[in-house]
Every structure is written in C-alpha cells, then in structure tokens.
CSV table of C-alpha atoms and ligand atoms in Angstrom, one decimal:
chain,number,residue,atom,x,y,z
V,1,MET,CA,42.4,102.1,168.7
V,2,MET,CA,38.9,101.1,169.5
V,3,SER,CA,38.9,97.4,169.2
V,4,GLU,CA,35.1,97.1,169.2
V,5,ALA,CA,35.0,99.1,166.0
V,6,VAL,CA,37.6,97.1,164.1
V,7,PRO,CA,35.9,94.7,161.6
V,8,ALA,CA,36.8,91.1,161.9
V,9,GLY,CA,39.1,89.5,159.3
V,10,ARG,CA,41.1,91.6,156.9
V,11,GLU,CA,42.1,95.1,157.6
V,12,ARG,CA,40.1,97.8,155.9
V,13,VAL,CA,41.4,100.5,153.6
V,14,LEU,CA,39.5,103.4,152.1
V,15,SER,CA,40.6,106.1,149.7
V,16,GLY,CA,39.0,108.6,147.3
V,17,ILE,CA,39.8,110.7,144.3
V,18,GLN,CA,38.1,113.7,142.8
V,19,PRO,CA,36.6,113.6,139.3
V,20,THR,CA,37.7,117.2,138.6
V,21,HIS,CA,39.4,116.6,135.3
V,22,ASP,CA,39.1,114.5,132.1
V,23,SER,CA,42.2,112.6,133.2
V,24,PHE,CA,44.1,111.7,136.3
V,25,HIS,CA,47.8,112.6,136.3
V,26,LEU,CA,50.9,110.6,137.0
V,27,GLY,CA,51.1,112.0,140.6
V,28,ASN,CA,47.6,110.6,141.3
V,29,TYR,CA,48.7,107.2,140.1
V,30,LEU,CA,52.1,107.0,141.7
V,31,GLY,CA,51.1,108.8,144.9
V,32,ALA,CA,47.9,106.9,145.5
V,33,ILE,CA,46.2,104.7,142.9
V,34,ARG,CA,49.1,102.3,142.6
V,35,GLN,CA,48.9,101.6,146.3
V,36,TRP,CA,45.1,101.1,146.0
V,37,VAL,CA,45.7,98.4,143.4
V,38,GLU,CA,48.3,96.6,145.7
V,39,LEU,CA,46.1,96.9,148.8
V,40,GLN,CA,43.0,95.4,147.2
V,41,LYS,CA,44.9,92.1,147.1
V,42,THR,CA,45.4,91.9,150.9
V,43,HIS,CA,42.8,94.2,152.4
V,44,ASP,CA,39.0,94.7,152.5
V,45,ALA,CA,39.3,97.8,150.2
V,46,PHE,CA,36.8,100.6,149.6
V,47,TYR,CA,37.6,103.2,146.9
V,48,CYS,CA,35.3,106.0,145.9
V,49,VAL,CA,35.2,108.7,143.3
V,50,VAL,CA,34.4,111.7,145.4
V,51,ASP,CA,32.0,113.7,143.2
V,52,LEU,CA,30.7,115.7,146.2
V,53,HIS,CA,34.2,117.0,146.9
V,54,ALA,CA,34.5,117.9,143.2
V,55,LEU,CA,31.6,120.3,143.6
V,56,THR,CA,34.0,122.7,145.4
V,57,VAL,CA,35.5,123.6,142.1
V,58,GLU,CA,32.0,124.4,140.7
V,59,PRO,CA,32.1,122.1,137.6
V,60,GLU,CA,29.8,122.2,134.6
V,61,PRO,CA,27.2,119.5,135.1
V,62,LYS,CA,28.0,117.9,131.8
V,63,ALA,CA,31.7,117.8,132.5
V,64,LEU,CA,31.1,116.4,136.0
V,65,ARG,CA,29.0,113.6,134.6
V,66,ALA,CA,31.5,112.7,132.0
V,67,ARG,CA,34.5,113.0,134.4
V,68,THR,CA,32.9,110.8,137.0
V,69,LEU,CA,32.5,107.9,134.6
V,70,ALA,CA,35.9,108.6,133.1
V,71,SER,CA,37.4,108.4,136.6
V,72,VAL,CA,35.8,105.0,137.2
V,73,ALA,CA,37.1,103.7,133.8
V,74,GLN,CA,40.6,104.9,134.5
V,75,LEU,CA,40.7,103.3,138.0
V,76,ILE,CA,39.7,100.0,136.5
V,77,ALA,CA,42.2,100.4,133.6
V,78,LEU,CA,44.9,101.1,136.2
V,79,GLY,CA,44.2,97.8,137.9
V,80,LEU,CA,41.3,98.1,140.3
V,81,ASP,CA,39.2,95.0,140.1
V,82,PRO,CA,35.6,95.4,141.2
V,83,GLU,CA,35.6,91.7,142.2
V,84,LYS,CA,38.4,92.4,144.7
V,85,CYS,CA,37.4,95.8,146.0
V,86,THR,CA,34.3,97.9,146.5
V,87,LEU,CA,34.4,100.7,143.9
V,88,PHE,CA,31.7,103.3,144.2
V,89,ILE,CA,30.6,106.9,143.8
V,90,GLN,CA,30.6,109.0,147.0
V,91,SER,CA,27.2,110.6,146.3
V,92,HIS,CA,25.5,107.2,145.9
V,93,VAL,CA,25.9,106.7,149.7
V,94,PRO,CA,24.0,109.4,151.5
V,95,ALA,CA,25.6,108.6,154.9
V,96,HIS,CA,28.7,110.5,153.8
V,97,ASN,CA,26.9,113.8,154.0
V,98,GLN,CA,25.0,112.8,157.1
V,99,LEU,CA,28.1,111.9,159.1
V,100,ALA,CA,29.9,115.0,157.8
V,101,TRP,CA,27.3,117.2,159.5
V,102,VAL,CA,27.8,115.4,162.8
V,103,LEU,CA,31.6,115.9,162.5
V,104,GLU,CA,31.2,119.5,161.5
V,105,CYS,CA,29.5,120.0,164.8
V,106,LEU,CA,32.6,118.7,166.5
V,107,THR,CA,35.2,120.7,164.5
V,108,GLY,CA,36.5,124.0,165.7
V,109,PHE,CA,36.3,126.9,163.3
V,110,GLY,CA,40.0,127.7,163.9
V,111,GLU,CA,40.9,124.0,163.5
V,112,ALA,CA,39.3,123.8,160.0
V,113,GLY,CA,40.8,127.2,159.1
V,114,ARG,CA,44.3,125.8,159.8
V,115,MET,CA,44.1,123.2,157.0
V,116,THR,CA,46.9,124.3,154.6
V,117,GLN,CA,45.0,123.2,151.4
V,118,PHE,CA,42.1,125.4,152.4
V,119,LYS,CA,44.4,128.3,153.3
V,120,ASP,CA,46.3,128.1,150.0
V,121,LYS,CA,43.2,127.8,147.8
V,122,SER,CA,41.2,130.5,149.6
V,123,GLN,CA,44.2,132.9,149.7
V,124,LYS,CA,44.5,132.5,145.9
V,125,SER,CA,40.8,133.3,145.2
V,126,GLY,CA,40.0,135.6,148.1
V,127,ALA,CA,37.2,135.2,150.7
V,128,ASP,CA,34.3,136.3,148.6
V,129,ARG,CA,35.1,133.8,145.9
V,130,THR,CA,35.9,130.9,148.2
V,131,VAL,CA,32.9,128.6,148.7
V,132,VAL,CA,32.1,127.3,152.2
V,133,GLY,CA,32.3,123.7,150.8
V,134,LEU,CA,36.1,124.3,150.4
V,135,PHE,CA,36.2,125.1,154.1
V,136,THR,CA,34.3,121.9,155.2
V,137,TYR,CA,36.0,119.7,152.5
V,138,PRO,CA,38.3,117.9,155.0
V,139,ILE,CA,35.4,117.2,157.3
V,140,LEU,CA,33.5,115.4,154.5
V,141,GLN,CA,36.7,113.6,153.8
V,142,ALA,CA,36.9,112.5,157.5
V,143,ALA,CA,33.3,111.2,157.2
V,144,ASP,CA,34.3,109.2,154.0
V,145,ILE,CA,37.0,107.5,156.0
V,146,LEU,CA,35.4,107.0,159.4
V,147,LEU,CA,32.2,105.6,158.0
V,148,TYR,CA,34.1,102.5,156.7
V,149,GLN,CA,36.1,101.9,159.9
V,150,ALA,CA,39.2,102.1,157.8
V,151,ASN,CA,42.5,101.1,159.3
V,152,LYS,CA,44.6,102.6,156.5
V,153,VAL,CA,44.2,105.4,154.0
V,154,PRO,CA,46.5,105.3,151.0
V,155,VAL,CA,47.1,108.8,149.8
V,156,GLY,CA,49.9,111.1,148.6
V,157,GLU,CA,51.9,113.4,151.0
V,158,ASP,CA,49.6,116.4,150.4
V,159,GLN,CA,46.8,114.6,152.3
V,160,ARG,CA,48.7,114.0,155.5
V,161,GLN,CA,47.1,116.9,157.4
V,162,HIS,CA,43.6,115.8,156.3
V,163,ILE,CA,44.3,112.3,157.7
V,164,GLU,CA,45.5,113.9,161.0
V,165,LEU,CA,42.2,115.8,161.2
V,166,THR,CA,40.3,112.6,160.6
V,167,ARG,CA,42.1,110.9,163.4
V,168,ASP,CA,41.5,113.9,165.8
V,169,LEU,CA,37.8,113.9,164.9
V,170,GLY,CA,37.4,110.2,165.3
V,171,GLN,CA,39.2,110.3,168.7
V,172,ARG,CA,37.2,113.2,169.9
V,173,PHE,CA,33.9,111.5,169.0
V,174,ASN,CA,35.0,108.2,170.6
V,175,SER,CA,36.0,109.9,173.8
V,176,LYS,CA,32.9,112.0,174.1
V,177,PHE,CA,30.3,109.4,173.0
V,178,GLY,CA,32.0,106.0,173.4
V,179,PRO,CA,33.9,103.8,171.0
V,180,THR,CA,32.3,104.1,167.5
V,181,PHE,CA,35.1,104.7,165.0
V,182,THR,CA,38.3,102.9,164.1
V,183,ILE,CA,41.1,105.5,164.1
V,184,PRO,CA,42.8,105.3,160.7
V,185,GLU,CA,46.5,105.7,159.7
V,186,GLY,CA,47.7,107.3,156.6
V,187,TYR,CA,49.4,104.9,154.2
V,188,ILE,CA,51.9,107.2,152.4
V,189,ILE,CA,54.7,105.6,150.4
V,190,LYS,CA,57.6,107.9,150.7
V,191,ALA,CA,59.3,107.1,147.3
V,192,ALA,CA,56.3,108.4,145.2
V,193,ALA,CA,54.3,110.4,147.7
V,194,LYS,CA,55.1,113.6,145.8
V,195,ILE,CA,55.5,113.7,142.1
V,196,ASN,CA,56.4,117.3,141.0
V,197,ASP,CA,55.4,119.4,138.1
V,198,LEU,CA,57.8,119.0,135.1
V,199,GLN,CA,57.9,122.8,134.5
V,200,ASP,CA,58.0,123.8,138.1
V,201,PRO,CA,59.8,120.9,139.8
V,202,THR,CA,59.6,122.4,143.3
V,203,ALA,CA,55.7,122.3,143.2
V,204,LYS,CA,53.6,119.2,143.2
V,205,MET,CA,52.1,117.9,140.0
V,206,SER,CA,48.5,119.2,140.3
V,207,LYS,CA,45.3,119.2,138.3
V,208,SER,CA,44.8,122.8,139.3
V,209,SER,CA,48.2,124.1,138.1
V,210,ALA,CA,47.9,127.2,136.0
V,211,SER,CA,49.6,125.5,133.1
V,212,GLN,CA,49.2,121.9,132.1
V,213,SER,CA,52.5,121.7,130.4
V,214,GLY,CA,54.2,120.2,133.4
V,215,VAL,CA,51.4,117.6,134.1
V,216,ILE,CA,51.5,114.1,132.7
V,217,GLU,CA,47.9,113.1,132.1
V,218,LEU,CA,47.1,109.4,131.8
V,219,MET,CA,44.6,109.9,129.0
V,220,ASP,CA,46.7,112.2,126.9
V,221,ALA,CA,48.1,110.9,123.5
V,222,PRO,CA,51.6,109.5,123.8
V,223,GLU,CA,53.0,112.3,121.6
V,224,ILE,CA,51.8,114.9,124.0
V,225,ASN,CA,53.3,113.2,127.0
V,226,THR,CA,56.6,112.6,125.2
V,227,LYS,CA,56.7,116.3,124.3
V,228,LYS,CA,56.0,117.4,127.9
V,229,ILE,CA,58.7,115.2,129.3
V,230,LYS,CA,61.3,116.3,126.7
V,231,SER,CA,60.6,119.9,127.7
V,232,ALA,CA,61.0,119.2,131.4
V,233,VAL,CA,62.9,121.8,133.3
V,234,THR,CA,66.3,120.6,134.6
V,235,ASP,CA,69.4,122.6,135.5
V,236,THR,CA,72.6,124.0,134.1
V,237,GLU,CA,74.8,121.1,135.3
V,238,ARG,CA,75.3,117.9,133.4
V,239,GLU,CA,75.3,115.3,136.0
V,240,ILE,CA,72.3,112.9,136.5
V,241,ARG,CA,72.1,112.6,140.3
V,242,PHE,CA,69.3,112.5,142.8
V,243,ASP,CA,69.4,115.7,144.8
V,244,GLU,CA,66.0,117.2,145.4
V,245,LYS,CA,67.3,120.4,146.9
V,246,ASN,CA,69.7,121.4,144.2
V,247,LYS,CA,68.5,119.4,141.2
V,248,ALA,CA,64.7,119.3,141.6
V,249,GLY,CA,63.9,118.7,137.9
V,250,VAL,CA,66.4,115.8,137.5
V,251,SER,CA,65.4,114.3,140.8
V,252,ASN,CA,61.7,114.4,139.8
V,253,LEU,CA,62.5,112.6,136.5
V,254,LEU,CA,64.6,110.0,138.4
V,255,THR,CA,61.7,109.5,140.9
V,256,ILE,CA,59.3,108.9,138.0
V,257,TYR,CA,61.7,106.5,136.3
V,258,SER,CA,62.4,104.6,139.5
V,259,ALA,CA,58.7,104.3,140.4
V,260,LEU,CA,57.7,103.0,137.0
V,261,THR,CA,60.6,100.6,136.6
V,262,LYS,CA,60.6,99.6,140.2
V,263,LYS,CA,64.3,100.2,140.4
V,264,SER,CA,65.9,101.9,143.4
V,265,ILE,CA,67.1,105.5,143.0
V,266,ALA,CA,70.7,104.3,143.2
V,267,ASP,CA,70.1,101.8,140.4
V,268,SER,CA,68.3,104.4,138.4
V,269,GLU,CA,71.2,106.8,138.8
V,270,ALA,CA,73.5,104.0,137.6
V,271,ASP,CA,71.4,103.5,134.5
V,272,PHE,CA,72.2,107.0,133.5
V,273,ALA,CA,75.9,107.1,134.5
V,274,GLY,CA,77.8,109.1,131.8
V,275,LYS,CA,74.7,110.0,130.0
V,276,GLY,CA,73.2,113.5,129.3
V,277,TYR,CA,69.9,115.1,130.2
V,278,GLY,CA,68.7,114.5,126.6
V,279,ASP,CA,69.1,110.7,127.2
V,280,LEU,CA,67.4,110.9,130.6
V,281,LYS,CA,64.3,112.7,129.1
V,282,THR,CA,64.1,110.4,126.1
V,283,THR,CA,64.3,107.3,128.3
V,284,VAL,CA,61.8,108.6,130.9
V,285,ALA,CA,59.4,109.5,128.1
V,286,GLU,CA,59.6,106.0,126.7
V,287,VAL,CA,59.1,104.4,130.0
V,288,VAL,CA,56.0,106.6,130.8
V,289,VAL,CA,54.5,106.2,127.4
V,290,ASP,CA,54.9,102.4,127.3
V,291,TYR,CA,53.4,102.2,130.8
V,292,LEU,CA,50.4,104.4,130.0
V,293,LYS,CA,49.6,103.0,126.5
V,294,PRO,CA,47.6,100.0,127.6
V,295,VAL,CA,45.9,101.9,130.4
V,296,ARG,CA,44.6,104.6,128.1
V,297,ALA,CA,43.4,102.0,125.6
V,298,LYS,CA,41.6,100.0,128.3
V,299,ALA,CA,39.9,103.1,129.8
V,300,LEU,CA,38.7,104.2,126.3
V,301,GLU,CA,37.4,100.7,125.7
V,302,LEU,CA,35.5,100.7,129.1
V,303,LEU,CA,34.0,104.1,128.3
V,304,GLN,CA,32.4,102.5,125.2
V,305,ASP,CA,30.1,100.6,127.5
V,306,PRO,CA,28.7,102.9,130.2
V,307,ALA,CA,26.0,100.3,131.1
V,308,HIS,CA,28.7,97.9,132.2
V,309,LEU,CA,30.4,100.7,134.3
V,310,ASN,CA,27.0,101.6,135.8
V,311,SER,CA,26.4,98.0,136.8
V,312,ILE,CA,29.7,97.9,138.6
V,313,LEU,CA,28.8,101.1,140.4
V,314,LYS,CA,25.4,99.8,141.4
V,315,LEU,CA,27.0,96.8,143.1
V,316,GLY,CA,29.7,99.0,144.7
V,317,ALA,CA,27.1,101.4,146.1
V,318,GLU,CA,25.1,98.6,147.6
V,319,LYS,CA,28.2,97.1,149.4
V,320,ALA,CA,29.4,100.5,150.5
V,321,ASP,CA,25.9,101.6,151.7
V,322,ALA,CA,25.6,98.5,153.9
V,323,VAL,CA,28.7,99.3,155.8
V,324,ALA,CA,28.2,103.1,155.9
V,325,THR,CA,24.6,102.9,157.1
V,326,LYS,CA,25.5,100.7,160.0
V,327,THR,CA,28.3,103.1,161.2
V,328,LEU,CA,26.0,106.1,160.8
V,329,LYS,CA,23.3,104.4,162.8
V,330,ASP,CA,25.8,103.7,165.6
V,331,ALA,CA,27.1,107.3,165.5
V,332,TYR,CA,23.5,108.7,165.6
V,333,ASP,CA,22.7,106.4,168.5
V,334,ALA,CA,25.8,107.4,170.4
V,335,ILE,CA,25.0,111.1,170.2
V,336,GLY,CA,21.4,110.7,171.2
V,337,ILE,CA,19.5,111.0,167.9
V,338,ILE,CA,16.2,109.0,168.2
V,339,PRO,CA,15.9,106.4,165.3
V,340,ARG,CA,12.9,106.7,163.1
V,341,ASN,CA,10.4,103.8,163.8
B,401,LIG,P1,42.7,114.3,144.7
B,401,LIG,O1,41.7,113.9,143.7
B,401,LIG,O2,43.1,115.7,144.7
B,401,LIG,O3,44.0,113.4,144.7
B,401,LIG,C1,43.9,112.0,144.6
B,401,LIG,C2,45.2,111.4,145.2
B,401,LIG,O4,46.3,111.7,144.5
B,401,LIG,C3,47.3,112.1,145.3
B,401,LIG,N1,48.2,113.1,144.6
B,401,LIG,C4,49.5,113.0,144.5
B,401,LIG,N2,50.4,112.2,144.9
B,401,LIG,C5,51.7,112.4,144.6
B,401,LIG,N3,52.2,113.4,143.9
B,401,LIG,C6,51.3,114.3,143.4
B,401,LIG,N4,51.7,115.3,142.7
B,401,LIG,C7,49.9,114.2,143.7
B,401,LIG,N5,48.8,114.9,143.4
B,401,LIG,C8,47.8,114.2,144.0
B,401,LIG,C9,46.6,112.7,146.5
B,401,LIG,O5,47.4,112.8,147.7
B,401,LIG,C10,45.4,111.8,146.7
B,401,LIG,O6,45.8,110.7,147.4
B,401,LIG,N6,41.2,115.0,149.4
B,401,LIG,C11,41.5,113.8,148.5
B,401,LIG,C12,40.2,113.1,148.0
B,401,LIG,C13,39.5,112.4,149.1
B,401,LIG,C14,40.0,111.3,149.9
B,401,LIG,C15,38.9,111.0,150.8
B,401,LIG,C16,41.2,110.7,150.0
B,401,LIG,C17,38.2,112.7,149.5
B,401,LIG,N7,37.8,111.8,150.4
B,401,LIG,C18,39.0,109.9,151.7
B,401,LIG,C19,41.3,109.7,151.0
B,401,LIG,C20,40.2,109.3,151.8
B,401,LIG,C21,42.4,114.3,147.3
B,401,LIG,O7,43.3,114.9,147.5
B,401,LIG,O8,42.0,114.0,146.1
C-alpha cells in the first residue's frame, strides 16, 4: 500500500448504491448498508448515491429524480448519520467522471470485457441494446473509490470482482506514475454477503429480477412483505436446517433471520427445532416486518422535507469535493496534465 496516500487519522471507507428503484431491498441492506452504518462509527466514511451509474439502465428523468432523493431518505432512515459520515450524490462531484476517463485509458478492452456483471447483463440484452456505459461502469466505480483514498469498501459478494479491478487499476497507476492512490480492500461480511431471491433461492435478491415477488423491498407495506415471505420457495422435506446446497430456500430464510436477530446460524436452527416451514415463514415475516416498520416510517417522514435532505446533500458534496478534487489534481499532475493557471 502507498503510505504517502493514506490519510492521517482514521481509516477511510467509501461505498455507493444505485438509485435505480423506488426502494432498496433486504439484500442491499444486509449485504452493504448495515456495514456502512457500523463503519461510520469508527471510520472516516464517505457514502454516495451513484446516480451516474444508474444512467446505465436508462431511467425516466422523473423517476431518477425521485429515486435519488428516496435513496438518501432510506439511507438516513437505516442509520446513516450525516454528522458522522459524508453522504453525497455522485454527480455533485465532477471529479468522478474526470478520473474515470483517466482510468479508462489504463484499462484493457479485454479486461473490462471479463467483468461478469457486464457479461451477464450484455448477454441478456444483446450487443446492440447494451449501452457503452455498462461496459465502463466498473471503471467509474474504481474512480469513485480511488478518489477518496479509501482503505475499505463495504459491499456485497457480487461486487468482489469490481473491487479487484479497482485494486489493479490503482496499482497500475501507482507503478506507472508514482504513488497516488491508496489500494483499497473489499469489506465483505460473509454471513450476509449474498441474500437470495425468495422465489428463486439460488439467485441473488436483485432489483433487476424479472419478478419482484421474491424481493423484499424496504419501502413496501408490511402486508406485502409478509405475503412474499409466506410464499417463499422451500423444499419437500420438513427439517429446518442450514444447507445451502440442498435446501437453498430454507437456508436463505435462516440467513435473513440470523442476520436480523444477530443470532448465529446454529442458534437460529435451534429456535426452529421441531417446528415446520409454516412456523419458519411466519416468524421470519414478523422479524422482517418489525425491523422495517420504523425504517419505512422514518424514510417517508424525511421525504416530506426535501429542503432538509438537500441541505444535507449540499454539505456532503462540499466535503466530498474537497477530498476528490485534491486526489484528481495529484493524478493529473502525475500523468503530465498541465494545470490551468
Ligand atoms: P447496487 O446498487 O447494485 O448494490 C448496492 C449494494 O448492495 C449489495 N447487494 C447485495 N448484497 C447481498 N445480497 C444481495 N442480494 C445483494 N444485492 C445487492 C451490493 O453488493 C452493493 O454493495 N456497483 C455498486 C455501486 C457502486 C459502488 C461504487 C459500490 C458504484 N460505485 C463504489 C462501492 C464503491 C452496486 O452494486 O450497487
């Protein structure tokens, strides 16, 4: 790691989330946001709503506007405290795009083409309907991270390859042009790194799933989430046991239960000893709904006052911009770009 680039004092963390839907889902929370909330207590934390990344799904302008603010409201409702962390919108800090271009010029075409998320998504829609932004998406993500000299990046398992690319690009830059970037590590909590779809428990819970019936949305009414959990796919056995390979549905429900109650998987299994799948689903539904009720209420309350949210974002953008502009300047200097006088 390049010691010159490590900021003095607390370690830095940075992460981002896309405002592509009206609501985040339980996978986003357990896989990432919950760690964001913990890390803001001990780290110099930067968290952004990555609206530029969301452009890759070509959203309606009205929806993008509403979802960006709804994302900020949910993040605060879930426990981010703007006094403890820097919460901002990616597009408010132009250095993200500027560094992304520099990194694009250091990334191999084949290297970018090997990103599995890009391969999956582009294979689904075909080359002519895949936008170039989807191809360069991980490079913009690398810029998000490297600009803040982040030591850790709290994300779910699906982002591991993008963090690897970020490390490769940071190292490549440093070795070509001199120490400029801190090389970050992924911060991936194994126990909740992958929450699966309730209807297709071998696939991750995802905002882009064809059907939303297996996705627990934080902003949905309690009845809707209860219904979804009660209809979760299980198996033809009767035993409540954690076995991801043979009992993906039951294991996913146990993972959710264990993550929200903070009990170990073994203790969670013990809670259901001798009980049936109906009991498991009812209890998991109660735990999820009780957990989400105050979050949803708080987010809705925050959305009543957009001026307040905007003032938080203004401050966040100023703090983020100061750090990002400095790193961009160092990177430009290192590669030989003449500063404007
Ligand atoms: P996004 O918005 O798709 O996902 C946000 C976070 O949620 C995690 N996640 C999950 N975790 C566990 N189980 C799931 N089923 C599940 N689904 C999603 C993701 O791993 C992610 O941490 N590319 C990033 C956005 C980004 C970013 C960044 C992240 C842009 N710039 C810089 C970190 C640092 C993404 O996947 O967003």
